[in-house]
Short mmCIF file of C-alpha atoms in Angstrom, two decimals:
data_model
loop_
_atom_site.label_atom_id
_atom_site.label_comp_id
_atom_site.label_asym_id
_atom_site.label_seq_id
_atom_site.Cartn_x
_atom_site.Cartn_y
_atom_site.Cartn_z
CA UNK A 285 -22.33 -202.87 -277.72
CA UNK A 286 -25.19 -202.51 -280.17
CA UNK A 287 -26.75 -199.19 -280.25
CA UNK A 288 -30.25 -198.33 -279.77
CA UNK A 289 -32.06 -197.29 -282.41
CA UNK A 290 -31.93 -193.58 -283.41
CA UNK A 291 -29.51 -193.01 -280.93
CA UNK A 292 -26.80 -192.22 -282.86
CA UNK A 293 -29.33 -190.06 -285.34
CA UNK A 294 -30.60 -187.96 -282.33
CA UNK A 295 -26.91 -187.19 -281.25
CA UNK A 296 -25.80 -186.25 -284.77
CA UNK A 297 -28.87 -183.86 -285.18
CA UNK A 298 -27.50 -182.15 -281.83
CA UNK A 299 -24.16 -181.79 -283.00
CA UNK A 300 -25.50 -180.30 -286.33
CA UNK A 301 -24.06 -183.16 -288.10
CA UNK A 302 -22.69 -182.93 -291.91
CA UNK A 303 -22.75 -186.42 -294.08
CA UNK A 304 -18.83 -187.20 -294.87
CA UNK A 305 -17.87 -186.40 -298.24
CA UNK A 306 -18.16 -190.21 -300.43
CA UNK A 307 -16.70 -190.86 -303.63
CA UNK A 308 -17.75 -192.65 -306.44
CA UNK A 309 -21.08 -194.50 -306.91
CA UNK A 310 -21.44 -193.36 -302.78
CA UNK A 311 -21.54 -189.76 -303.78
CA UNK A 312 -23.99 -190.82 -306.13
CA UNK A 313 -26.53 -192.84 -303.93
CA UNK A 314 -25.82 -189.91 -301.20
CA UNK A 315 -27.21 -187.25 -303.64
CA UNK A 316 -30.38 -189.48 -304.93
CA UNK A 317 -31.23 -190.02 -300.98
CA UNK A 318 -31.32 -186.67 -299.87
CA UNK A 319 -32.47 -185.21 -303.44
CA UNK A 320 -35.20 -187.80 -304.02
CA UNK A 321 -35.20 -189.16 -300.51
CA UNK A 322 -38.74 -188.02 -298.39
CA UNK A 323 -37.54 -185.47 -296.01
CA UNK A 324 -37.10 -186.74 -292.33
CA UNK A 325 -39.57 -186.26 -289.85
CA UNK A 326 -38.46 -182.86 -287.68
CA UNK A 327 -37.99 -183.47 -284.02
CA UNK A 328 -40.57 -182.94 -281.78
CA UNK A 329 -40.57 -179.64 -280.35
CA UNK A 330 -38.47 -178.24 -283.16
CA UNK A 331 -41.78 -176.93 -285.47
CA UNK A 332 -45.18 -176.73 -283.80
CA UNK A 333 -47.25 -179.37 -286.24
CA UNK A 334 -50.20 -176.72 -286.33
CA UNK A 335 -48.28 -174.07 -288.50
CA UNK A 336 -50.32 -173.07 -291.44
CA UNK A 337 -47.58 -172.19 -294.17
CA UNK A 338 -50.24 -170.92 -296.32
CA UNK A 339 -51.86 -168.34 -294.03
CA UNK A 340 -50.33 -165.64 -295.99
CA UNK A 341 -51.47 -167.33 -299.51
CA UNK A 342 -54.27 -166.57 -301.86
CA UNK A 343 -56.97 -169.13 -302.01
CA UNK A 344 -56.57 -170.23 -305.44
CA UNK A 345 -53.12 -170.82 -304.54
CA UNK A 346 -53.92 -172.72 -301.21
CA UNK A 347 -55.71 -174.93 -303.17
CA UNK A 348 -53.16 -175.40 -305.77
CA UNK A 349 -50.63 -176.14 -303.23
CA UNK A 350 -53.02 -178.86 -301.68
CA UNK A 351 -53.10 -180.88 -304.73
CA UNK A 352 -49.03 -180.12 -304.87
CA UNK A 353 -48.71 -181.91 -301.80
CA UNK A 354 -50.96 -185.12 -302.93
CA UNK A 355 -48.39 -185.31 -305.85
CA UNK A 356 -45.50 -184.96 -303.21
CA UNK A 357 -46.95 -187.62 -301.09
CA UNK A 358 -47.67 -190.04 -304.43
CA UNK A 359 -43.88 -189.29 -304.84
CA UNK A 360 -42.45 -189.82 -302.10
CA UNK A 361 -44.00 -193.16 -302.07
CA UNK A 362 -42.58 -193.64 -305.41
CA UNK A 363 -39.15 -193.11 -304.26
CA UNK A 364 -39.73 -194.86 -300.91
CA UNK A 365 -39.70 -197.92 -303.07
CA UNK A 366 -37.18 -197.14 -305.57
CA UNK A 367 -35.00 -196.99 -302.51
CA UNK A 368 -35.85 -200.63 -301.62
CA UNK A 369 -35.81 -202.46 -304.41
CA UNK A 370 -32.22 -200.34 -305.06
CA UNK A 371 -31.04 -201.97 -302.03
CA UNK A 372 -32.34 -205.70 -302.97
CA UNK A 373 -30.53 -204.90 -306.21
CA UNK A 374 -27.54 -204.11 -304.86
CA UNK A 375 -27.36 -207.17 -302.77
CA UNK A 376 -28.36 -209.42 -306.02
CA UNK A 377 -25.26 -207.97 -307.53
CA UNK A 378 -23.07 -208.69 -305.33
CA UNK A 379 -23.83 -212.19 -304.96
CA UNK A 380 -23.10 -212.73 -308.18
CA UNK A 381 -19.85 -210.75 -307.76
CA UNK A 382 -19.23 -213.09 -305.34
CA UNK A 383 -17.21 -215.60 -307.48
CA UNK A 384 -15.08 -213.13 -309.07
CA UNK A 385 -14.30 -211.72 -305.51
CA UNK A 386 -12.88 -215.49 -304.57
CA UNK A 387 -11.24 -215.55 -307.77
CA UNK A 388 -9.59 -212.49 -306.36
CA UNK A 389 -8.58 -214.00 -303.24
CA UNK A 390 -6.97 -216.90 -305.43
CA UNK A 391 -4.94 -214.67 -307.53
CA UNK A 392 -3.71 -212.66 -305.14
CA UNK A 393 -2.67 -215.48 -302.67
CA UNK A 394 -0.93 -217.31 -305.41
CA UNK A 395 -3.46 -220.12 -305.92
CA UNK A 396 -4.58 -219.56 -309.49
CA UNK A 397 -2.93 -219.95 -312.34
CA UNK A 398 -2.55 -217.26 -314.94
CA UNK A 399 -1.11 -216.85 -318.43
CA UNK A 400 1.26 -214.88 -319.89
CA UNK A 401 -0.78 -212.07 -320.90
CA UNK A 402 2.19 -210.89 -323.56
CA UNK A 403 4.49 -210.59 -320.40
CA UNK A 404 8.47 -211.78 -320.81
CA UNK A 405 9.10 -214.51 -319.27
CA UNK A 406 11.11 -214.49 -315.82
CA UNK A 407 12.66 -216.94 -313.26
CA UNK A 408 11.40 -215.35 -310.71
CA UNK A 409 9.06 -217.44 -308.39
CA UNK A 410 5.50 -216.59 -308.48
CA UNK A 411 4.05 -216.56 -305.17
CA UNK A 412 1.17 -214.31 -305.56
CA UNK A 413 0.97 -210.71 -304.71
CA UNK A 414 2.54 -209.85 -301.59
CA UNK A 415 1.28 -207.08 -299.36
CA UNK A 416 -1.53 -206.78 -302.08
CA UNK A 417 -4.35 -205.20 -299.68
CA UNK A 418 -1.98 -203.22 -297.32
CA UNK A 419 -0.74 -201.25 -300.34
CA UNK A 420 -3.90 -200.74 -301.67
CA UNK A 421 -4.86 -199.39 -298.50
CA UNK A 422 -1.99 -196.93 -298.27
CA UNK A 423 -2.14 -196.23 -301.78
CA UNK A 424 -6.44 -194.60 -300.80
CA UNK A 425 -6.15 -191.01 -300.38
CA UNK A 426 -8.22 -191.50 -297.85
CA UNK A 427 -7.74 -194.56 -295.98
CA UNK A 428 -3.91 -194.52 -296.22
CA UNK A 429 -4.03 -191.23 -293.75
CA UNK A 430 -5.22 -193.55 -290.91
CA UNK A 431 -2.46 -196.10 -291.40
CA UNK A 432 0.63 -195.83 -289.25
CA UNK A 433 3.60 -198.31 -289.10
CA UNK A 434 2.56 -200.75 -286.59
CA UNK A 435 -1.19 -201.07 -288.57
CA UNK A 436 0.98 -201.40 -291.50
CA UNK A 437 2.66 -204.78 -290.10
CA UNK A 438 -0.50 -206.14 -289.15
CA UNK A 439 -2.35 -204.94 -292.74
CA UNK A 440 0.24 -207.40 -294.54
CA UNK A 441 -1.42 -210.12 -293.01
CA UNK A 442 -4.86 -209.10 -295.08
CA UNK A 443 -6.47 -212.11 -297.37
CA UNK A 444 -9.37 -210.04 -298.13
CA UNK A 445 -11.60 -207.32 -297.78
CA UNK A 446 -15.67 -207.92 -298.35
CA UNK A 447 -18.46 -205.53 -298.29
CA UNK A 448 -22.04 -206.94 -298.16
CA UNK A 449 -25.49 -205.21 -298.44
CA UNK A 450 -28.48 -206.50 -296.21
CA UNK A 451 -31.83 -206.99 -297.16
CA UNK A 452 -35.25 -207.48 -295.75
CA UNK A 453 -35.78 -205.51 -292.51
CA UNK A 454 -32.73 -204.70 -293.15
CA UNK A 455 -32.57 -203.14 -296.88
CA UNK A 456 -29.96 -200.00 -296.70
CA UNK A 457 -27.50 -201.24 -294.14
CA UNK A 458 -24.33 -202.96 -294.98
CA UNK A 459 -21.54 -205.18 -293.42
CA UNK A 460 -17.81 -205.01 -293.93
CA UNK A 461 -15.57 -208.02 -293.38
CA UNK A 462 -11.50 -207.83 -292.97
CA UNK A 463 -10.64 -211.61 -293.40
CA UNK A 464 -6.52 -212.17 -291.95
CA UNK A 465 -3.96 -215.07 -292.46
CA UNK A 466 -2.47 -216.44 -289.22
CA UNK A 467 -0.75 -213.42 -287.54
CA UNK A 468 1.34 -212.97 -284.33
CA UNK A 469 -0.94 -209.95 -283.42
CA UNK A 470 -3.99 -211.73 -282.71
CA UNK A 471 -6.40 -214.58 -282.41
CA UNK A 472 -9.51 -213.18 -285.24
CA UNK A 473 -9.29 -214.73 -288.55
CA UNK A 474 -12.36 -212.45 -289.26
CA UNK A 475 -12.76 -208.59 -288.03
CA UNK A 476 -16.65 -207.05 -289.04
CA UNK A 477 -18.20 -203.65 -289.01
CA UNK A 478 -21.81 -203.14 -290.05
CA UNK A 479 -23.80 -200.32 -290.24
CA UNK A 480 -27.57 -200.35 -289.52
CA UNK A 481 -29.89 -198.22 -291.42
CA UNK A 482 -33.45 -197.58 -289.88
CA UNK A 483 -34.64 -197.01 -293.01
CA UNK A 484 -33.52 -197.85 -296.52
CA UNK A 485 -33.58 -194.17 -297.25
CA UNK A 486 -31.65 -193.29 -294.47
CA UNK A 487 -28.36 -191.48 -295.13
CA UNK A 488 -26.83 -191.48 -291.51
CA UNK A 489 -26.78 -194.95 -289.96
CA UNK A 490 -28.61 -195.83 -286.77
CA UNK A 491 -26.07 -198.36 -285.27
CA UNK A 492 -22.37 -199.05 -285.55
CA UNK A 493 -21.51 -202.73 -284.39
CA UNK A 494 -17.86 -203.34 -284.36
CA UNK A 495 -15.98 -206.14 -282.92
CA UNK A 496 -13.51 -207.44 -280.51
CA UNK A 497 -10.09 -207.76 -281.23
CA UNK A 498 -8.09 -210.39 -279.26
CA UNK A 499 -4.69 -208.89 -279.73
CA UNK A 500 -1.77 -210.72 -278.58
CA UNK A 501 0.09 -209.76 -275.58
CA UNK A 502 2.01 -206.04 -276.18
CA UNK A 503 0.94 -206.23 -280.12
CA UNK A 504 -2.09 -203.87 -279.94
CA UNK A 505 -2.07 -201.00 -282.18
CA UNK A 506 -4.52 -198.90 -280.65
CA UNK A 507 -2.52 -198.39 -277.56
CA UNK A 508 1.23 -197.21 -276.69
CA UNK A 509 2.89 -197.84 -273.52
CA UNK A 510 4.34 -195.41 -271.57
CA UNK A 511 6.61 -195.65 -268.45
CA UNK A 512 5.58 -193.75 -265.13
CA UNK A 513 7.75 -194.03 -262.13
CA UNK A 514 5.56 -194.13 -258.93
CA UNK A 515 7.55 -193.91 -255.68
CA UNK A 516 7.12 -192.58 -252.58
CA UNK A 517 7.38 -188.44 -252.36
CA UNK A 518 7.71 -187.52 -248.88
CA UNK A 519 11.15 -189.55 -249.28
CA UNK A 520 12.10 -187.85 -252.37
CA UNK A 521 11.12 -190.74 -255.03
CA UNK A 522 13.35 -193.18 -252.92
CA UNK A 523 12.29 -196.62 -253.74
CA UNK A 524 10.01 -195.59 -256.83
CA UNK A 525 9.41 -198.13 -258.89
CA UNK A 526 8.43 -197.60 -262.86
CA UNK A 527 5.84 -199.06 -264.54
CA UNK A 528 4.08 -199.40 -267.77
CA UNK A 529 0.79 -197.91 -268.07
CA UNK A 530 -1.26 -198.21 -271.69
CA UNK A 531 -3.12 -194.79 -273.11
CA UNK A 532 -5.20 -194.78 -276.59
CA UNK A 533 -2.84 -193.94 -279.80
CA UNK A 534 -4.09 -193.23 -283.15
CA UNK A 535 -4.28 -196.68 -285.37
CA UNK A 536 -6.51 -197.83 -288.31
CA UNK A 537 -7.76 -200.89 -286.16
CA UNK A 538 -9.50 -197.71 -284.26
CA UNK A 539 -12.20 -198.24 -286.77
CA UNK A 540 -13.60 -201.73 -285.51
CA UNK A 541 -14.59 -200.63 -282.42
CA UNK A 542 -18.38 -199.74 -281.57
CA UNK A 543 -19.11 -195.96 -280.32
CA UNK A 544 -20.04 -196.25 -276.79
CA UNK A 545 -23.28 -193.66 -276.51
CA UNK A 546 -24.91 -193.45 -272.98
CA UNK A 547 -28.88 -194.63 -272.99
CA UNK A 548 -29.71 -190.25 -272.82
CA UNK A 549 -27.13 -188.70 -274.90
CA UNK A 550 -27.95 -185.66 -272.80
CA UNK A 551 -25.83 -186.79 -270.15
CA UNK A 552 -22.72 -185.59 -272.84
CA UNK A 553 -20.99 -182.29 -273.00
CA UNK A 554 -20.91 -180.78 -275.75
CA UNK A 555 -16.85 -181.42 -275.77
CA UNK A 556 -17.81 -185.21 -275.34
CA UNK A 557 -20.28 -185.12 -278.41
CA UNK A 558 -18.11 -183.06 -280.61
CA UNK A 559 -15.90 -186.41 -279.62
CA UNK A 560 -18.23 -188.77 -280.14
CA UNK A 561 -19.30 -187.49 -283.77
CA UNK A 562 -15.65 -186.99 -284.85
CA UNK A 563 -15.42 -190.70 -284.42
CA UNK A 564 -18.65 -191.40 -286.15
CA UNK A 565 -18.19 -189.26 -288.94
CA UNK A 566 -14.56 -190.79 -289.51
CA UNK A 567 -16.15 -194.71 -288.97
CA UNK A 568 -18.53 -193.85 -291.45
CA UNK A 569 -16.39 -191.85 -293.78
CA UNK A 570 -14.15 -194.91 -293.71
CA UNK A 571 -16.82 -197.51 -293.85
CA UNK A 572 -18.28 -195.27 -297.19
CA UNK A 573 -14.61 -195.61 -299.09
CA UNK A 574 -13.80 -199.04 -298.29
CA UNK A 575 -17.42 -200.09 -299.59
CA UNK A 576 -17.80 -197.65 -302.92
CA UNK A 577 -13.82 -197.06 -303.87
CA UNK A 578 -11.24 -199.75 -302.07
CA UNK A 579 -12.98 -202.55 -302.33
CA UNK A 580 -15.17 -202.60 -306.29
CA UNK A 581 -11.00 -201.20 -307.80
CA UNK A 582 -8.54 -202.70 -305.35
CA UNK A 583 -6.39 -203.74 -308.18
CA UNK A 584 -6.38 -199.84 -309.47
CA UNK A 585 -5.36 -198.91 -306.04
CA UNK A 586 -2.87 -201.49 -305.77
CA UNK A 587 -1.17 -200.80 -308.54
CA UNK A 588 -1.38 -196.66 -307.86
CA UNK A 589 -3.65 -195.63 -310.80
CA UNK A 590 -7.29 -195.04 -309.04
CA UNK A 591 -5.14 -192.16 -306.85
CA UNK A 592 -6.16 -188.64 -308.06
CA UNK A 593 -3.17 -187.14 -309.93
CA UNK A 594 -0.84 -184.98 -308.28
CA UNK A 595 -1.42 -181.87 -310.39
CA UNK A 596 -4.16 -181.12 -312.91
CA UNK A 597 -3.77 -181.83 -316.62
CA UNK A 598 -3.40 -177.87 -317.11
CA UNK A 599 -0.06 -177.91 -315.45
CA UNK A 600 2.42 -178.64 -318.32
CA UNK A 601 6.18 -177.46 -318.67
CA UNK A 602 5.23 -175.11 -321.51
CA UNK A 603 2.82 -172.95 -319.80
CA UNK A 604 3.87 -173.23 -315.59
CA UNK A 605 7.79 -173.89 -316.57
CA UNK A 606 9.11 -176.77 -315.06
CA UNK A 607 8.37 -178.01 -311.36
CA UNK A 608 11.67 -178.28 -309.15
CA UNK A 609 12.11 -181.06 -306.53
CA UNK A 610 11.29 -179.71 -302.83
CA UNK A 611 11.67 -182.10 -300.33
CA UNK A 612 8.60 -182.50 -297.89
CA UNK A 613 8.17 -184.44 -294.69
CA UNK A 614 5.90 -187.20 -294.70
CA UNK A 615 2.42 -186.51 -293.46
CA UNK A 616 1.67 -188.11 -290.34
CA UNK A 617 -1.37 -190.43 -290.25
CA UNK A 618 -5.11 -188.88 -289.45
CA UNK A 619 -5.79 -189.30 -285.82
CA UNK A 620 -7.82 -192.04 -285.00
#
């Protein structure tokens, strides 16, 4: 279900919403919008229009900070279309990325040949990279905390992961496709998310289109079973029968669906839109990793060495003494 537009902005301004921390280039293009960015316009109702700021100003000042606000508005202009043509940029470049992500795809899956690369030779078959985006998944300090065991089975069946940036109308918003090998889970070769932008300059999207997944009978992720015995109780549960009923569980494939907001988001408590922005801030918090970290250094993550070290560089025997073994349990996944 598509969203309308500045829905999802109006219910993030009531819930006093924070952008997700991003990472990378993200964090960068995060900071230029809202540093450089033209502020957006305040709800109506919030500031009467007819304030005079400078009432309490000298008029030499006054003046001064008329001509200050031609500059702004020459500025923000100025930005308004650095923001575009960033945008069209970013969508050149990854066209011509394009290639070398198929190339990717062919390495990975076994169908391109490689050299030696000053490697010893082995015996062992070469059959491409097995479980290649499923471990660089888990490997993310952030995406790997939404992973649990049965998303992992169905993540080894991952060919590819794409991220694409759309232009014209709609400069600023991006789509990202999950491409699978035949599975037993479901039917989807493909599985898309995008994220509309209003605006180029816009830092929280306007829309979040998901998709349907056409799981295969009792392989969905996103829901457990549970058995429920339902008999009669005036004769003390003689002749209850049990049955299986299906409740919402915590699964990575959580991210692909759409946020279902009502037409007046008034009509939520605040409970519900607490809710409904958790979910939004974790799509987008996802969305904003797998587009400026996973995807541009999947080999790094693959192979372990884009994760942040486990201690800082400061932390050496000499100085802290030597570390001894503790055993920990294993963090369960974030809740999805």
């Amino acid at each position: 279900m598509a969203l309308a537009a500045r829905t999802v902005s109006n219910i993030l301004r009531r819930c006093n919403y924070a952008s997700p921390a991003l990472s990378g280039m993200g964090r960068a293009l995060a900071t230029s919008r809202a540093v450089l960015a033209p502020p957006p316009a305040v709800a109506a109702g919030d500031i009467a229009e007819d304030i005079d700021w400078t009432e309490d100003m000298p008029v030499p000042v006054k003046r001064r900070v008329a001509a200050l606000r031609e500059v702004q508005e020459d500025y923000d202009k100025l930005i308004k279309q650095f923001i575009k043509e960033r945008a069209e940029l970013q969508a050149k470049y990854e066209q011509q990325a394009a290639p070398m992500m198929d190339k990717r795809v062919r390495l990975v899956a076994g169908e391109e040949k490689v050299g030696a690369y000053d490697i010893a030779d082995s015996d062992e078959p070469d059959e491409g990279i097995p479980d290649f985006w499923l471990t660089a998944i888990t490997n993310h300090d952030l995406l790997g905390e939404y992973v649990t065991e049965r998303d992992a089975e169905v993540l080894s069946y991952l060919a590819d992961v794409r991220v694409a940036s759309l232009t014209g109308e709609e400069a600023g918003s991006f789509k990202l496709t999950f491409s699978f090998r035949d599975n037993p889970f479901f039917t989807n070769k493909v599985l898309e998310k995008t994220f509309y932008m209003e605006n180029p300059d816009e830092i929280v999207p306007d829309k979040f289109v998901g998709c349907s997944i056409d799981w295969a009978a009792g392989k969905d992720t996103t829901v457990s079973v549970v058995k429920k015995k339902v008999g009669d109780k005036k004769n003390k549960g003689k002749g209850a029968v049990t049955i299986n009923q299906t409740k919402p569980c915590d699964s990575f494939f959580n991210f692909f669906k759409t946020p279902v907001v009502p037409e007046n988001p008034d009509d939520l408590s605040e409970e519900e839109l607490e809710a409904l922005q958790q979910q939004m801030d974790e799509d987008y918090e996802i969305a904003t990793a797998l587009r400026e970290s996973l995807v541009p250094r999947a080999v790094e993550w693959f192979t372990g060495e884009a994760a942040p070290p486990l201690y800082g560089d400061e932390f050496d025997d000499g100085e802290y003494g030597e570390f001894e073994d503790e055993e920990e349990p294993e963090p369960a996944p974030r809740r999805r």
